[in-house]
Amino acid sequence: MSSLSTRLIITALVALLTIASAFASSYEASLPAQLSTNPDMCAYVACSDVIQAGNFSHRKGHPSYVDAFRTEGGKKILAGYVFLSTDIVDIPGYSGKPIVTLIGMDTKGIITGVKVLKHSEPILLVGIPEPELAKFIHQYVGKFAGDKIEIGRAREDKGFVGIDAISGATVTVIAENQLIQNCAYNVAKQVGIIKAITRPQAKFTPQSGNPDWEALLKNGGVQHLVVQPDDLGQPSAGKPYIDLYFGYLNAPTIGQAILGSHNYHRLMADLKPNDHAIFIIANGSASFKGSGFVRGGIYDRIQVSQDMESYTFRDTDYQNLYGIKAAGAPSYHESGIFILHSANFSAAYPWSLVFLANKEDKETRTKTFTNFDKEYWLPSTYLVGGRPRYERPDPTWLHIWKTKQLEIAAFILLLAFASITYALRDKLVRRSTRLDKRWISVPKYAFWIISISFVGFYAMAQPSITQVLTWFH
């Protein structure tokens, strides 16, 4: 390559970096040191950017937040709360550094604004324009602090809310999603908007026997999650996209069956109080560790969720799994032990392992993020006193139906009336006399009017051919 070509390439790269830096206003932005230490946080950052308020208190609480006030009729009224992400959580992005985010929330727990003050994500410097990050975080405005939010297509049957991701910046959006949810939830719980639910930790029965792999699968001590290429809009490759087994190692019977007695006791000795060990083995064309993992970062393909809480894993949470002792265990090409650190997580109650993958639409060729999950609940025989009583939250569709009982009952009566009238239309016409022929059309017009006013304008559920075709599709 000639020296002229080399100079042109270098000049072009410098120009590109200069342009990117000009637009990336929050990339490695210089923040005052007092922002993280001074009680008067809002003296060093524009808190009014994330909530409509004119006055702000000093930092208070643990984790810390500030009260936001607005003036109405000469009186100061509490408008909500503002908090800095680095005061609450330490979740690194792809760069291994935290994304410093300012968040506003009103007194009902509704997020009023989100603003990234500083990030170190290289993909947002060159490759993806930073306005995409602003567009992404704007999706949280209007969401409740207690909402269970997932990237991409959400598990609606379990009450999750889905939001669009930034294609090509998986780690960044997962980290920011965890950050915003955890911050809002913790502050809302502290100020009393959300009632804290404290679940007792699991108490395990002593080791009972040495079950083989088949027995662990049968009793639920090990769970199996399979994602096929067809599930992601990909051509069949003759093997699953991911074929994954996982289980909870703290339970003595499971832990010793998987690791052996010596390795199990060594692992338990290394764990701190409220640490939970989960093993994963997998085959398939994809990796549960992800392809974009960097030192100091997070694993962007797997999460653990339990009710409102969700957990990601960093590199420091990973340990090697050198082998499985249980007889009959399948062969695998990747494995690992992940340590979950949380006092809020309880193995006595059900939780889910979530696998995140890219799904391609065959028609539009666009990619979206899709979550696949498998529930895990320790068998009763491994818990002192058996499984505790647990009421599962209603799926979203069922919750909506329960709140619309009167409307559904009225709609069923309307359908019954229309069906009976239509089925008896010939008899009704034959039995009509000259005097009452003018009344024979009353049911038809009444049904039209009720359909337009009640079903259409009130319930916003007027059926159309588009809905029918969508349902068949």
Coordinates of C-alpha atoms in Angstrom, one line a residue:
M1 CA 0.0 0.0 0.0
S2 CA 1.4 3.4 -1.0
S3 CA 2.2 6.1 1.6
L4 CA -0.4 8.3 -0.1
S5 CA -3.1 5.6 0.4
T6 CA -2.0 5.1 4.0
R7 CA -2.2 8.9 4.7
L8 CA -5.7 9.0 3.1
I9 CA -7.0 6.2 5.3
I10 CA -5.5 7.7 8.4
T11 CA -7.0 11.1 7.5
A12 CA -10.4 9.5 6.9
L13 CA -10.4 7.6 10.2
V14 CA -9.4 10.7 12.1
A15 CA -12.2 12.6 10.4
L16 CA -14.7 9.9 11.3
L17 CA -13.6 9.8 14.9
T18 CA -13.8 13.6 15.1
I19 CA -17.3 13.6 13.7
A20 CA -18.4 10.8 16.0
S21 CA -16.9 12.6 19.0
A22 CA -18.8 15.7 18.1
F23 CA -22.1 13.9 18.2
A24 CA -21.3 11.6 21.1
S25 CA -21.8 14.2 23.7
S26 CA -22.0 11.7 26.6
Y27 CA -19.1 9.5 25.5
E28 CA -16.4 9.7 28.2
A29 CA -18.1 13.0 29.2
S30 CA -16.3 14.9 32.0
L31 CA -18.5 14.9 35.1
P32 CA -17.7 16.9 38.2
A33 CA -16.4 14.7 41.1
Q34 CA -18.9 16.3 43.4
L35 CA -21.7 14.7 41.5
S36 CA -21.1 11.4 43.2
T37 CA -20.2 12.8 46.6
N38 CA -21.9 16.1 47.3
P39 CA -25.2 16.0 49.2
D40 CA -26.6 18.6 46.8
M41 CA -26.5 16.4 43.7
C42 CA -28.7 18.6 41.6
A43 CA -26.3 21.5 41.9
Y44 CA -24.0 19.5 39.6
V45 CA -26.5 18.0 37.1
A46 CA -29.7 19.3 35.6
C47 CA -32.3 17.2 37.5
S48 CA -35.1 19.1 35.8
D49 CA -34.2 17.3 32.6
V50 CA -35.8 14.1 33.9
I51 CA -38.7 15.5 35.9
Q52 CA -40.8 18.6 35.8
A53 CA -39.7 20.3 39.1
G54 CA -38.0 23.4 40.2
N55 CA -36.6 22.5 43.6
F56 CA -34.7 19.5 44.8
S57 CA -33.6 18.3 48.2
H58 CA -30.2 17.0 49.2
R59 CA -29.4 13.3 48.9
K60 CA -31.3 11.1 51.3
G61 CA -32.0 7.4 52.0
H62 CA -30.1 4.3 51.2
P63 CA -29.6 3.9 48.3
S64 CA -29.7 7.7 47.9
Y65 CA -32.1 9.8 45.9
V66 CA -33.4 13.4 46.0
D67 CA -36.9 14.7 46.4
A68 CA -38.2 16.8 43.5
F69 CA -40.7 19.6 44.3
R70 CA -42.8 21.9 42.2
T71 CA -44.6 25.0 43.3
E72 CA -48.4 25.2 43.0
G73 CA -50.4 28.0 44.5
G74 CA -47.4 29.2 46.4
K75 CA -46.9 25.7 48.0
K76 CA -44.2 23.2 47.5
I77 CA -45.6 19.9 46.4
L78 CA -43.6 16.7 46.1
A79 CA -43.5 15.9 42.4
G80 CA -41.3 12.8 42.6
Y81 CA -37.7 11.6 42.9
V82 CA -34.4 11.8 41.0
F83 CA -31.6 9.4 41.4
L84 CA -28.2 8.6 39.9
S85 CA -27.5 5.1 38.8
T86 CA -24.0 4.9 40.2
D87 CA -25.5 5.6 43.7
I88 CA -27.5 2.4 43.5
V89 CA -26.1 -0.3 41.2
D90 CA -22.7 -1.2 39.6
I91 CA -23.6 -2.8 36.3
P92 CA -20.9 -2.5 33.6
G93 CA -21.6 -2.1 29.9
Y94 CA -19.7 -3.6 27.0
S95 CA -16.7 -1.4 27.9
G96 CA -16.6 -2.8 31.4
K97 CA -17.4 0.6 32.8
P98 CA -20.8 1.7 34.2
I99 CA -23.2 3.8 32.1
V100 CA -23.9 6.8 34.4
T101 CA -27.6 7.5 34.1
L102 CA -29.9 10.1 35.7
I103 CA -33.5 8.9 36.3
G104 CA -36.7 10.7 37.3
M105 CA -39.8 9.1 38.8
D106 CA -43.1 10.6 40.0
T107 CA -44.8 9.8 43.3
K108 CA -46.8 7.0 41.6
G109 CA -43.7 5.2 40.5
I110 CA -43.9 6.2 36.8
I111 CA -40.6 6.9 35.2
T112 CA -40.7 10.5 33.9
G113 CA -37.3 10.8 32.3
V114 CA -34.0 9.0 31.7
K115 CA -30.7 10.7 30.6
V116 CA -27.3 9.1 30.0
L117 CA -24.7 11.4 31.5
K118 CA -21.6 9.4 30.6
H119 CA -20.8 6.1 28.9
S120 CA -17.7 4.4 27.5
E121 CA -19.4 2.2 24.9
P122 CA -17.1 2.1 21.9
I123 CA -19.9 0.8 19.6
L124 CA -21.8 4.1 20.2
L125 CA -18.7 6.1 19.2
V126 CA -18.1 4.5 15.9
G127 CA -20.7 2.2 14.3
I128 CA -24.0 3.1 16.0
P129 CA -25.1 6.7 16.3
E130 CA -25.6 7.9 19.9
P131 CA -29.2 9.1 19.2
E132 CA -30.1 5.4 19.1
L133 CA -29.2 5.2 22.8
A134 CA -31.4 8.2 23.5
K135 CA -34.2 6.6 21.5
F136 CA -33.8 3.4 23.4
I137 CA -33.9 4.8 26.9
H138 CA -36.9 7.0 26.0
Q139 CA -39.0 3.8 25.9
Y140 CA -38.8 3.7 29.7
V141 CA -40.7 7.0 30.1
G142 CA -44.2 6.2 31.2
K143 CA -43.2 2.7 32.5
F144 CA -44.0 1.8 36.1
A145 CA -41.0 1.1 38.4
G146 CA -42.5 -2.4 39.2
D147 CA -42.9 -3.4 35.5
K148 CA -40.9 -6.4 34.4
I149 CA -39.2 -5.2 31.3
E150 CA -37.4 -7.4 28.8
I151 CA -35.4 -6.6 25.7
G152 CA -37.1 -7.6 22.5
R153 CA -40.2 -9.8 22.4
A154 CA -41.3 -10.3 26.0
R155 CA -42.8 -13.3 27.7
E156 CA -46.2 -11.6 27.9
D157 CA -47.8 -14.7 29.5
K158 CA -45.6 -14.1 32.5
G159 CA -46.4 -10.3 32.8
F160 CA -43.3 -9.0 31.1
V161 CA -43.2 -5.8 29.0
G162 CA -41.1 -5.8 25.8
I163 CA -39.0 -2.9 24.4
D164 CA -37.1 -2.5 21.2
A165 CA -33.3 -3.1 21.4
I166 CA -30.4 -1.5 19.5
S167 CA -29.2 -4.0 16.9
G168 CA -25.5 -4.6 17.4
A169 CA -25.3 -3.3 20.9
T170 CA -26.8 -6.2 22.9
V171 CA -24.5 -5.9 26.0
T172 CA -25.1 -2.1 26.2
V173 CA -28.9 -2.4 26.1
I174 CA -29.0 -5.3 28.5
A175 CA -26.9 -3.5 31.0
E176 CA -29.0 -0.3 30.7
N177 CA -32.2 -2.3 31.1
Q178 CA -30.9 -3.9 34.2
L179 CA -29.7 -0.6 35.5
I180 CA -32.9 1.4 35.0
Q181 CA -35.1 -1.4 36.4
N182 CA -33.0 -2.0 39.5
C183 CA -32.7 1.7 40.2
A184 CA -36.3 2.5 39.8
Y185 CA -37.4 -0.6 41.7
N186 CA -35.1 0.0 44.6
V187 CA -36.1 3.7 45.1
A188 CA -39.8 2.9 44.7
K189 CA -39.5 0.2 47.3
Q190 CA -37.6 2.5 49.6
V191 CA -40.2 5.4 49.4
G192 CA -43.1 3.0 49.8
I193 CA -44.5 3.0 46.3
I194 CA -43.8 -0.7 46.0
K195 CA -44.2 -3.1 48.9
A196 CA -41.1 -5.1 49.5
I197 CA -41.5 -8.8 49.4
T198 CA -39.0 -10.7 51.5
R199 CA -38.9 -14.4 50.9
P200 CA -37.2 -16.7 53.3
Q201 CA -34.1 -18.5 52.0
A202 CA -34.3 -22.2 51.2
K203 CA -33.4 -24.7 53.8
F204 CA -32.1 -27.9 52.3
T205 CA -32.6 -31.5 53.4
P206 CA -29.4 -33.5 53.9
Q207 CA -28.1 -35.5 50.9
S208 CA -30.4 -38.4 50.1
G209 CA -28.8 -40.9 47.8
N210 CA -26.8 -40.2 44.7
P211 CA -29.3 -39.7 41.8
D212 CA -28.1 -40.3 38.3
W213 CA -28.7 -37.8 35.4
E214 CA -32.0 -39.4 34.4
A215 CA -33.4 -39.2 37.9
L216 CA -32.4 -35.5 38.2
L217 CA -34.2 -34.8 34.9
K218 CA -37.3 -36.7 36.1
N219 CA -37.6 -35.0 39.5
G220 CA -36.8 -31.5 38.2
G221 CA -33.4 -31.1 39.8
V222 CA -32.0 -30.5 36.3
Q223 CA -34.0 -28.6 33.7
H224 CA -33.7 -28.7 29.9
L225 CA -34.0 -25.7 27.5
V226 CA -33.9 -26.2 23.7
V227 CA -34.0 -23.5 21.0
Q228 CA -34.2 -24.7 17.4
P229 CA -33.1 -22.7 14.4
D230 CA -36.7 -22.6 13.2
D231 CA -37.6 -20.7 16.4
L232 CA -35.2 -17.9 15.2
G233 CA -36.2 -17.9 11.5
Q234 CA -33.0 -19.7 10.6
P235 CA -32.5 -22.6 8.2
S236 CA -32.1 -26.0 9.8
A237 CA -28.5 -26.9 10.6
G238 CA -29.1 -30.5 11.6
K239 CA -28.7 -29.6 15.3
P240 CA -30.4 -27.3 17.8
Y241 CA -29.4 -23.6 18.0
I242 CA -28.9 -24.2 21.7
D243 CA -29.4 -27.4 23.7
L244 CA -29.0 -26.4 27.4
Y245 CA -29.2 -28.1 30.8
F246 CA -29.0 -26.3 34.1
G247 CA -29.6 -26.8 37.8
Y248 CA -29.1 -25.3 41.3
L249 CA -25.9 -26.6 43.0
N250 CA -26.5 -25.3 46.6
A251 CA -28.9 -28.2 47.3
P252 CA -26.6 -31.0 48.7
T253 CA -28.2 -33.8 46.7
I254 CA -28.0 -32.0 43.4
G255 CA -24.6 -30.4 44.0
Q256 CA -22.9 -33.6 45.1
A257 CA -24.5 -35.6 42.2
I258 CA -23.2 -33.1 39.7
L259 CA -19.8 -32.1 41.2
G260 CA -19.0 -35.0 43.4
S261 CA -18.6 -34.7 47.2
H262 CA -15.1 -33.1 47.2
N263 CA -15.8 -30.4 44.6
Y264 CA -19.2 -29.7 46.1
H265 CA -17.8 -29.0 49.5
R266 CA -15.0 -26.9 48.1
L267 CA -17.5 -24.8 46.1
M268 CA -19.8 -24.3 49.1
A269 CA -16.8 -23.2 51.2
D270 CA -16.0 -20.5 48.7
L271 CA -19.5 -19.1 48.5
K272 CA -20.5 -16.2 50.8
P273 CA -23.8 -15.9 52.5
N274 CA -26.6 -15.2 50.0
D275 CA -24.5 -16.7 47.1
H276 CA -26.2 -19.1 44.8
A277 CA -24.4 -21.5 42.4
I278 CA -26.0 -22.5 39.1
F279 CA -24.4 -24.9 36.6
I280 CA -25.0 -24.8 32.8
I281 CA -23.9 -27.2 30.1
A282 CA -24.8 -26.9 26.5
N283 CA -24.5 -28.1 22.9
G284 CA -25.7 -26.5 19.7
S285 CA -24.5 -24.0 17.1
A286 CA -24.7 -21.1 19.5
S287 CA -23.0 -20.3 22.8
F288 CA -24.7 -19.4 26.0
K289 CA -21.7 -17.3 26.9
G290 CA -22.2 -15.0 23.9
S291 CA -19.8 -13.9 21.2
G292 CA -19.2 -10.4 22.4
F293 CA -18.0 -11.1 25.9
V294 CA -15.1 -9.0 27.1
R295 CA -13.1 -9.0 30.3
G296 CA -14.9 -7.1 33.0
G297 CA -18.2 -7.3 31.0
I298 CA -21.4 -9.3 31.4
Y299 CA -22.6 -12.4 29.7
D300 CA -25.2 -11.1 27.3
R301 CA -27.1 -14.3 26.5
I302 CA -28.3 -15.6 29.8
Q303 CA -30.1 -14.1 32.8
V304 CA -31.9 -15.4 35.8
S305 CA -35.3 -14.0 36.7
Q306 CA -37.5 -14.4 39.7
D307 CA -40.7 -12.4 39.9
M308 CA -39.7 -8.7 39.6
E309 CA -36.0 -9.3 40.0
S310 CA -33.6 -10.2 37.2
Y311 CA -29.9 -11.0 37.4
T312 CA -27.1 -10.9 34.9
F313 CA -23.6 -12.4 35.4
R314 CA -20.2 -10.7 35.1
D315 CA -16.9 -12.4 34.4
T316 CA -16.1 -12.5 38.1
D317 CA -19.3 -14.6 38.7
Y318 CA -18.1 -17.4 36.4
Q319 CA -16.2 -20.6 37.4
N320 CA -15.1 -23.5 35.3
L321 CA -17.0 -26.7 35.4
Y322 CA -14.6 -29.4 34.7
G323 CA -17.0 -32.4 34.6
I324 CA -20.2 -33.9 35.7
K325 CA -20.2 -36.9 38.0
A326 CA -23.8 -38.0 37.6
A327 CA -24.0 -41.3 35.7
G328 CA -25.7 -40.9 32.3
A329 CA -24.9 -37.2 31.8
P330 CA -24.8 -36.2 28.2
S331 CA -21.6 -34.9 26.4
Y332 CA -21.4 -31.2 25.9
H333 CA -19.1 -28.7 24.3
E334 CA -19.4 -25.8 26.8
S335 CA -20.1 -25.5 30.5
G336 CA -19.8 -23.2 33.5
I337 CA -20.8 -22.4 37.0
F338 CA -22.4 -19.0 37.6
I339 CA -22.6 -17.4 41.0
L340 CA -25.6 -15.3 41.7
H341 CA -25.1 -12.8 44.6
S342 CA -28.4 -11.6 46.1
A343 CA -30.2 -11.8 49.4
N344 CA -33.5 -11.2 47.5
F345 CA -33.2 -14.4 45.5
S346 CA -34.6 -17.5 47.2
A347 CA -34.2 -21.0 45.8
A348 CA -37.2 -22.1 47.7
Y349 CA -39.4 -20.4 45.1
P350 CA -39.5 -20.8 41.3
W351 CA -37.2 -18.9 39.1
S352 CA -36.3 -19.0 35.4
L353 CA -33.2 -19.2 33.3
V354 CA -33.6 -16.8 30.3
F355 CA -31.8 -17.3 27.1
L356 CA -31.6 -14.3 24.7
A357 CA -31.2 -14.7 21.0
N358 CA -31.6 -12.9 17.7
K359 CA -34.6 -13.8 15.6
E360 CA -34.7 -12.9 11.9
D361 CA -38.0 -12.1 10.2
K362 CA -38.0 -14.1 6.9
E363 CA -40.0 -11.5 5.1
T364 CA -38.4 -8.2 6.2
R365 CA -35.0 -9.7 7.0
T366 CA -34.9 -7.6 10.2
K367 CA -33.6 -9.0 13.5
T368 CA -35.3 -8.7 16.9
F369 CA -34.3 -10.0 20.3
T370 CA -36.4 -12.9 21.6
N371 CA -36.3 -14.4 25.1
F372 CA -36.6 -18.1 25.7
D373 CA -37.0 -19.3 29.3
K374 CA -37.4 -22.4 31.4
E375 CA -38.7 -22.4 34.9
Y376 CA -36.8 -24.1 37.7
W377 CA -38.2 -25.0 41.1
L378 CA -36.3 -27.3 43.5
P379 CA -38.1 -30.6 44.1
S380 CA -40.0 -30.8 47.4
T381 CA -37.8 -33.6 48.6
Y382 CA -34.8 -31.3 48.6
L383 CA -36.4 -28.6 50.7
V384 CA -37.1 -28.8 54.5
G385 CA -40.9 -28.8 54.8
G386 CA -41.4 -29.2 51.0
R387 CA -42.1 -26.4 48.6
P388 CA -43.6 -23.3 50.2
R389 CA -47.0 -22.0 49.1
Y390 CA -46.7 -19.8 46.0
E391 CA -49.4 -18.0 44.1
R392 CA -48.4 -17.5 40.5
P393 CA -49.3 -14.1 39.1
D394 CA -51.9 -14.1 36.4
P395 CA -50.7 -13.9 32.8
T396 CA -51.3 -10.5 31.3
W397 CA -54.2 -11.6 29.1
L398 CA -56.0 -13.2 32.1
H399 CA -55.4 -10.1 34.3
I400 CA -57.0 -8.0 31.6
W401 CA -60.0 -10.3 31.3
K402 CA -60.6 -10.2 35.0
T403 CA -60.7 -6.4 35.0
K404 CA -63.3 -6.6 32.1
Q405 CA -65.7 -9.0 33.5
L406 CA -68.8 -6.9 32.9
E407 CA -67.8 -6.0 29.4
I408 CA -67.1 -9.6 28.6
A409 CA -70.4 -10.7 30.0
A410 CA -72.3 -8.1 28.0
F411 CA -70.4 -9.1 24.9
I412 CA -71.3 -12.7 25.4
L413 CA -75.0 -11.8 25.8
L414 CA -74.8 -9.7 22.6
L415 CA -73.3 -12.6 20.7
A416 CA -75.9 -15.0 22.1
F417 CA -78.7 -12.6 21.1
A418 CA -77.4 -12.2 17.6
S419 CA -76.8 -16.0 17.2
I420 CA -80.3 -16.9 18.4
T421 CA -81.9 -14.2 16.2
Y422 CA -80.0 -15.4 13.2
A423 CA -80.8 -19.1 13.8
L424 CA -84.5 -18.3 14.1
R425 CA -84.7 -15.7 11.3
D426 CA -86.9 -17.9 9.0
K427 CA -89.4 -18.7 11.8
L428 CA -89.5 -15.1 12.9
V429 CA -90.3 -13.9 9.4
R430 CA -93.0 -16.5 8.8
R431 CA -94.7 -15.8 12.1
S432 CA -94.7 -12.1 11.5
T433 CA -98.0 -10.5 10.5
R434 CA -98.7 -7.5 8.4
L435 CA -98.9 -5.4 11.6
D436 CA -95.6 -6.4 13.1
K437 CA -93.5 -6.6 9.9
R438 CA -92.2 -3.2 10.6
W439 CA -90.8 -4.5 13.8
I440 CA -89.0 -7.4 12.3
S441 CA -85.9 -5.3 11.4
V442 CA -85.6 -3.9 15.0
P443 CA -83.2 -6.6 16.2
K444 CA -81.0 -6.1 13.2
Y445 CA -80.7 -2.4 13.6
A446 CA -80.4 -2.7 17.4
F447 CA -77.5 -5.1 16.9
W448 CA -75.8 -2.7 14.5
I449 CA -76.1 0.2 16.9
I450 CA -74.9 -1.8 19.9
S451 CA -72.0 -3.2 17.9
I452 CA -70.9 0.2 16.7
S453 CA -71.3 2.0 20.0
F454 CA -70.4 -0.7 22.6
V455 CA -68.1 -3.1 20.7
G456 CA -66.6 -0.4 18.5
F457 CA -66.3 2.9 20.3
Y458 CA -66.4 1.8 23.9
A459 CA -64.5 -1.6 23.9
M460 CA -62.5 -0.7 20.8
A461 CA -62.9 -4.4 19.7
Q462 CA -64.8 -4.1 16.5
P463 CA -63.8 -7.2 14.5
S464 CA -62.4 -6.8 11.0
I465 CA -61.0 -8.9 8.2
T466 CA -57.5 -7.7 9.2
Q467 CA -57.9 -9.2 12.7
V468 CA -59.1 -12.5 11.3
L469 CA -56.2 -12.8 8.9
T470 CA -53.8 -11.8 11.6
W471 CA -55.2 -14.5 13.8
F472 CA -54.8 -17.1 11.1
H473 CA -51.3 -15.9 10.3

